[in-house]
Amino acid sequence: MPELPDEWVQVWFLMPPGSNATSMGMGAIPVAPDRVRLPSAPWAAFDAAMHDVFRVERDHEGQWWVKEKVTASGYCAIRIWAPDDNDREHFEEGVLADFAPLQVSGAGMFGLVVLDVPPTVDLPRVRRLLRDGERAGRWTVDELCVTAAWQAAAP
């Protein structure tokens, strides 16, 4: 597990039944004794996006578990998967380069990218790029956490 900045804590999300894992962890920024802010979208948790604030509880082993979203940031979290036949060596770089001009950032590894989509960007353009890439067979898209504005911006 990578070392976290001094002020951060490790938090854990329970994964839904049928997932490949039972939980996933990530670093988060404490904002109150029982609240954390996410520095980016989690790789696999639904209804969680960059800068969202969550209530957390410690278990008997001292681990922090995410219990509920307290404040939504307005960001969307979109996961993009490489197709099986794609050259995964440069997939993440290419996806992030495609979205950078739209002011969308993210992180990627192993043929997977999670985009942090700010509420202030041109959402219809972002959605068109996602749709066009999916139609062209460049990637598969999962909406991990979206807003009403995202839904209204459907191309």
PDB file of C-alpha atoms in Angstrom, residues 74-130:
ATOM      1  CA  GLY A  74     -20.735  18.122  -8.073  1.00  0.00           C
ATOM      2  CA  TYR A  75     -17.907  16.168  -9.707  1.00  0.00           C
ATOM      3  CA  CYS A  76     -18.665  13.066 -11.736  1.00  0.00           C
ATOM      4  CA  ALA A  77     -16.576   9.893 -11.697  1.00  0.00           C
ATOM      5  CA  ILE A  78     -16.365   7.988 -14.965  1.00  0.00           C
ATOM      6  CA  ARG A  79     -14.438   4.730 -15.374  1.00  0.00           C
ATOM      7  CA  ILE A  80     -13.060   3.807 -18.784  1.00  0.00           C
ATOM      8  CA  TRP A  81     -11.859   0.285 -19.636  1.00  0.00           C
ATOM      9  CA  ALA A  82      -9.549  -0.681 -22.468  1.00  0.00           C
ATOM     10  CA  PRO A  83     -10.946  -3.242 -24.897  1.00  0.00           C
ATOM     11  CA  ASP A  84      -9.200  -6.602 -24.641  1.00  0.00           C
ATOM     12  CA  ASP A  85      -7.497  -6.220 -28.022  1.00  0.00           C
ATOM     13  CA  ASN A  86      -6.198  -2.695 -27.299  1.00  0.00           C
ATOM     14  CA  ASP A  87      -2.526  -1.853 -26.785  1.00  0.00           C
ATOM     15  CA  ARG A  88      -2.737  -1.276 -23.050  1.00  0.00           C
ATOM     16  CA  GLU A  89       0.810   0.025 -22.791  1.00  0.00           C
ATOM     17  CA  HIS A  90      -0.271   3.545 -23.779  1.00  0.00           C
ATOM     18  CA  PHE A  91      -4.024   3.344 -23.190  1.00  0.00           C
ATOM     19  CA  GLU A  92      -4.108   5.410 -19.978  1.00  0.00           C
ATOM     20  CA  GLU A  93      -1.871   8.144 -21.394  1.00  0.00           C
ATOM     21  CA  GLY A  94      -3.990   8.391 -24.536  1.00  0.00           C
ATOM     22  CA  VAL A  95      -7.286   8.623 -22.660  1.00  0.00           C
ATOM     23  CA  LEU A  96      -5.996  11.279 -20.262  1.00  0.00           C
ATOM     24  CA  ALA A  97      -4.534  13.248 -23.209  1.00  0.00           C
ATOM     25  CA  ASP A  98      -7.907  13.083 -25.013  1.00  0.00           C
ATOM     26  CA  PHE A  99      -9.738  14.569 -22.015  1.00  0.00           C
ATOM     27  CA  ALA A 100      -7.119  17.102 -20.843  1.00  0.00           C
ATOM     28  CA  PRO A 101      -8.211  19.815 -23.351  1.00  0.00           C
ATOM     29  CA  LEU A 102     -11.702  19.564 -21.815  1.00  0.00           C
ATOM     30  CA  GLN A 103     -10.235  20.262 -18.334  1.00  0.00           C
ATOM     31  CA  VAL A 104     -10.953  16.707 -17.189  1.00  0.00           C
ATOM     32  CA  SER A 105      -8.259  14.926 -15.188  1.00  0.00           C
ATOM     33  CA  GLY A 106      -7.960  11.434 -13.799  1.00  0.00           C
ATOM     34  CA  ALA A 107      -5.654   8.526 -13.164  1.00  0.00           C
ATOM     35  CA  GLY A 108      -5.045   5.225 -14.865  1.00  0.00           C
ATOM     36  CA  MET A 109      -3.377   1.852 -14.597  1.00  0.00           C
ATOM     37  CA  PHE A 110      -3.682  -1.621 -16.133  1.00  0.00           C
ATOM     38  CA  GLY A 111      -6.025  -0.593 -18.952  1.00  0.00           C
ATOM     39  CA  LEU A 112      -8.329   1.340 -16.665  1.00  0.00           C
ATOM     40  CA  VAL A 113      -8.840   5.095 -16.251  1.00  0.00           C
ATOM     41  CA  VAL A 114     -11.047   6.927 -13.769  1.00  0.00           C
ATOM     42  CA  LEU A 115     -11.924  10.462 -14.853  1.00  0.00           C
ATOM     43  CA  ASP A 116     -12.634  13.252 -12.377  1.00  0.00           C
ATOM     44  CA  VAL A 117     -15.121  15.427 -14.275  1.00  0.00           C
ATOM     45  CA  PRO A 118     -15.597  18.895 -12.713  1.00  0.00           C
ATOM     46  CA  PRO A 119     -19.082  20.393 -12.666  1.00  0.00           C
ATOM     47  CA  THR A 120     -17.785  23.477 -14.505  1.00  0.00           C
ATOM     48  CA  VAL A 121     -16.676  21.777 -17.741  1.00  0.00           C
ATOM     49  CA  ASP A 122     -18.610  21.430 -20.993  1.00  0.00           C
ATOM     50  CA  LEU A 123     -20.464  18.258 -20.010  1.00  0.00           C
ATOM     51  CA  PRO A 124     -22.062  17.665 -23.448  1.00  0.00           C
ATOM     52  CA  ARG A 125     -18.556  17.708 -25.047  1.00  0.00           C
ATOM     53  CA  VAL A 126     -17.231  15.276 -22.455  1.00  0.00           C
ATOM     54  CA  ARG A 127     -20.193  12.966 -22.974  1.00  0.00           C
ATOM     55  CA  ARG A 128     -19.814  13.125 -26.773  1.00  0.00           C
ATOM     56  CA  LEU A 129     -16.130  12.188 -26.517  1.00  0.00           C
ATOM     57  CA  LEU A 130     -17.011   9.268 -24.247  1.00  0.00           C
TER      58      LEU A 130
END
